[in-house]
Amino acid sequence: MEDCVFCSIIKGEIPTDILYQDGDFIVIKDINPMAKIHLLAIPKVHFPLLSMQTEEGVQVVSRIIHKISELAEQLGLKNGYRLMINQGEDAGQTVAHLHIHILGGENLDARWIN
Ligand code: AMP
Ligand code: ZN
C-alpha cells in the first residue's frame, strides 16, 4: 500500500530497529512511547481496520496475539503488559494499517493513551 508508513517500514524503506519478525508480523518500538516499554506489533499484510480483514487476516491477528504471549519475557514484559488496538477516528487511530500496541515495563494503572 502506497503512502503507508508501516508498509514502508516492512519493505525496509524506512530504517527501523525490528525487535522481532516472522512471516506474519514485525515488532518495533513506538516512536512516541506512552509507557516505559511501548511496542507495536504490525501485520505484514496491509489492512486498515479489523472490520476490513479477510479470514486469513483474522487468523494472522490471532497468531500474533498468541506469539506476543510467547515473546513477552524477551521483550522485557515478564510482569505483564497491555495490548491495545485503536480503530478509527474516535479511538485516535493515526496510522491506517492495523497494529497492536504493546504497553508495559511499569505499572500502567488505568492509564489510557491518545
Ligand atoms: P494509532 O494512534 O493507534 O494509529 O498508533 C500509531 C502509532 O504509531 C503511534 O503511537 C505513533 O507514535 C506510532 N508511529 C508512527 N510512525 C512511526 C514510526 N515511523 N516508527 C514507530 N512508531 C511510529
Ligand atoms: Zn500499510
GROMACS .gro file of C-alpha atoms and ligand atoms in nm:
model
  138
    1MET     CA    1   0.000   0.000   0.000
    2GLU     CA    2   0.147   0.334  -0.107
    3ASP     CA    3   0.188   0.615   0.145
    4CYS     CA    4   0.163   0.381   0.441
    5VAL     CA    5   0.440   0.434   0.695
    6PHE     CA    6   0.412   0.080   0.832
    7CYS     CA    7   0.425  -0.077   0.484
    8SER     CA    8   0.737   0.134   0.420
    9ILE     CA    9   0.896   0.003   0.741
   10ILE     CA   10   0.807  -0.357   0.648
   11LYS     CA   11   0.959  -0.308   0.299
   12GLY     CA   12   1.277  -0.168   0.457
   13GLU     CA   13   1.231   0.176   0.303
   14ILE     CA   14   1.241   0.343   0.646
   15PRO     CA   15   1.534   0.215   0.854
   16THR     CA   16   1.383   0.088   1.179
   17ASP     CA   17   1.509  -0.139   1.453
   18ILE     CA   18   1.300  -0.455   1.422
   19LEU     CA   19   1.290  -0.637   1.757
   20TYR     CA   20   1.118  -0.947   1.621
   21GLN     CA   21   0.973  -1.065   1.296
   22ASP     CA   22   0.827  -1.375   1.140
   23GLY     CA   23   0.609  -1.441   0.836
   24ASP     CA   24   0.310  -1.272   1.000
   25PHE     CA   25   0.437  -0.953   1.163
   26ILE     CA   26   0.711  -0.726   1.291
   27VAL     CA   27   0.763  -0.578   1.637
   28ILE     CA   28   0.913  -0.228   1.661
   29LYS     CA   29   0.944   0.040   1.929
   30ASP     CA   30   0.679   0.311   1.911
   31ILE     CA   31   0.843   0.638   1.807
   32ASN     CA   32   0.641   0.828   2.070
   33PRO     CA   33   0.634   0.596   2.373
   34MET     CA   34   0.344   0.631   2.614
   35ALA     CA   35   0.486   0.381   2.866
   36LYS     CA   36   0.833   0.267   2.971
   37ILE     CA   37   0.801  -0.008   2.711
   38HIS     CA   38   0.576   0.075   2.416
   39LEU     CA   39   0.600  -0.157   2.118
   40LEU     CA   40   0.393  -0.204   1.806
   41ALA     CA   41   0.306  -0.542   1.655
   42ILE     CA   42   0.238  -0.478   1.288
   43PRO     CA   43   0.100  -0.741   1.049
   44LYS     CA   44   0.296  -0.763   0.723
   45VAL     CA   45  -0.026  -0.755   0.524
   46HIS     CA   46  -0.187  -0.412   0.494
   47PHE     CA   47  -0.544  -0.373   0.611
   48PRO     CA   48  -0.672  -0.056   0.773
   49LEU     CA   49  -0.933  -0.182   1.020
   50LEU     CA   50  -1.037  -0.501   1.196
   51SER     CA   51  -1.366  -0.483   1.004
   52MET     CA   52  -1.173  -0.496   0.674
   53GLN     CA   53  -0.995  -0.821   0.748
   54THR     CA   54  -1.013  -1.131   0.537
   55GLU     CA   55  -1.050  -1.467   0.708
   56GLU     CA   56  -0.671  -1.506   0.670
   57GLY     CA   57  -0.628  -1.166   0.837
   58VAL     CA   58  -0.832  -1.286   1.134
   59GLN     CA   59  -0.603  -1.588   1.164
   60VAL     CA   60  -0.295  -1.365   1.140
   61VAL     CA   61  -0.412  -1.140   1.425
   62SER     CA   62  -0.493  -1.444   1.636
   63ARG     CA   63  -0.146  -1.588   1.575
   64ILE     CA   64   0.017  -1.251   1.654
   65ILE     CA   65  -0.161  -1.223   1.990
   66HIS     CA   66  -0.055  -1.573   2.082
   67LYS     CA   67   0.305  -1.509   1.969
   68ILE     CA   68   0.323  -1.191   2.179
   69SER     CA   69   0.248  -1.403   2.487
   70GLU     CA   70   0.545  -1.626   2.396
   71LEU     CA   71   0.773  -1.326   2.332
   72ALA     CA   72   0.672  -1.130   2.645
   73GLU     CA   73   0.971  -1.220   2.858
   74GLN     CA   74   1.230  -1.149   2.587
   75LEU     CA   75   1.060  -0.815   2.519
   76GLY     CA   76   1.105  -0.718   2.887
   77LEU     CA   77   0.741  -0.773   2.978
   78LYS     CA   78   0.764  -1.052   3.232
   79ASN     CA   79   0.539  -0.870   3.482
   80GLY     CA   80   0.258  -0.828   3.232
   81TYR     CA   81   0.155  -0.597   2.954
   82ARG     CA   82  -0.145  -0.432   2.791
   83LEU     CA   83  -0.250  -0.486   2.429
   84MET     CA   84  -0.449  -0.213   2.258
   85ILE     CA   85  -0.590  -0.162   1.908
   86ASN     CA   86  -0.720   0.180   1.808
   87GLN     CA   87  -0.997   0.162   1.549
   88GLY     CA   88  -1.097   0.476   1.364
   89GLU     CA   89  -1.130   0.840   1.448
   90ASP     CA   90  -1.290   0.823   1.792
   91ALA     CA   91  -1.013   0.591   1.911
   92GLY     CA   92  -0.749   0.830   1.777
   93GLN     CA   93  -0.614   0.591   1.513
   94THR     CA   94  -0.344   0.781   1.326
   95VAL     CA   95  -0.193   0.507   1.107
   96ALA     CA   96  -0.444   0.326   0.886
   97HIS     CA   97  -0.258  -0.006   0.892
   98LEU     CA   98  -0.384  -0.232   1.168
   99HIS     CA   99  -0.138  -0.258   1.455
  100ILE     CA  100  -0.141  -0.374   1.814
  101HIS     CA  101   0.010  -0.151   2.082
  102ILE     CA  102   0.205  -0.345   2.345
  103LEU     CA  103   0.248  -0.144   2.665
  104GLY     CA  104   0.433  -0.234   2.982
  105GLY     CA  105   0.763  -0.220   3.167
  106GLU     CA  106   0.593  -0.041   3.455
  107ASN     CA  107   0.261  -0.042   3.641
  108LEU     CA  108   0.015   0.113   3.396
  109ASP     CA  109  -0.273   0.155   3.642
  110ALA     CA  110  -0.575   0.280   3.448
  111ARG     CA  111  -0.374   0.489   3.205
  112TRP     CA  112  -0.513   0.542   2.857
  113ILE     CA  113  -0.320   0.655   2.557
  114ASN     CA  114  -0.425   0.902   2.288
  115AMP     P1  115  -0.250   0.472   1.641
  115AMP     O1  116  -0.278   0.606   1.704
  115AMP     O2  117  -0.313   0.358   1.713
  115AMP     O3  118  -0.279   0.473   1.492
  115AMP     O4  119  -0.095   0.448   1.662
  115AMP     C1  120   0.003   0.481   1.568
  115AMP     C2  121   0.132   0.475   1.645
  115AMP     O5  122   0.237   0.465   1.552
  115AMP     C3  123   0.159   0.598   1.731
  115AMP     O6  124   0.172   0.558   1.866
  115AMP     C4  125   0.287   0.654   1.673
  115AMP     O7  126   0.372   0.707   1.773
  115AMP     C5  127   0.348   0.534   1.604
  115AMP     N1  128   0.435   0.562   1.490
  115AMP     C6  129   0.409   0.641   1.383
  115AMP     N2  130   0.512   0.640   1.296
  115AMP     C7  131   0.607   0.557   1.350
  115AMP     C8  132   0.736   0.515   1.310
  115AMP     N3  133   0.793   0.558   1.195
  115AMP     N4  134   0.804   0.431   1.390
  115AMP     C9  135   0.750   0.388   1.506
  115AMP     N5  136   0.628   0.423   1.550
  115AMP    C10  137   0.557   0.508   1.473
  116ZN      ZN  138   0.034  -0.047   0.532
   0.00000   0.00000   0.00000
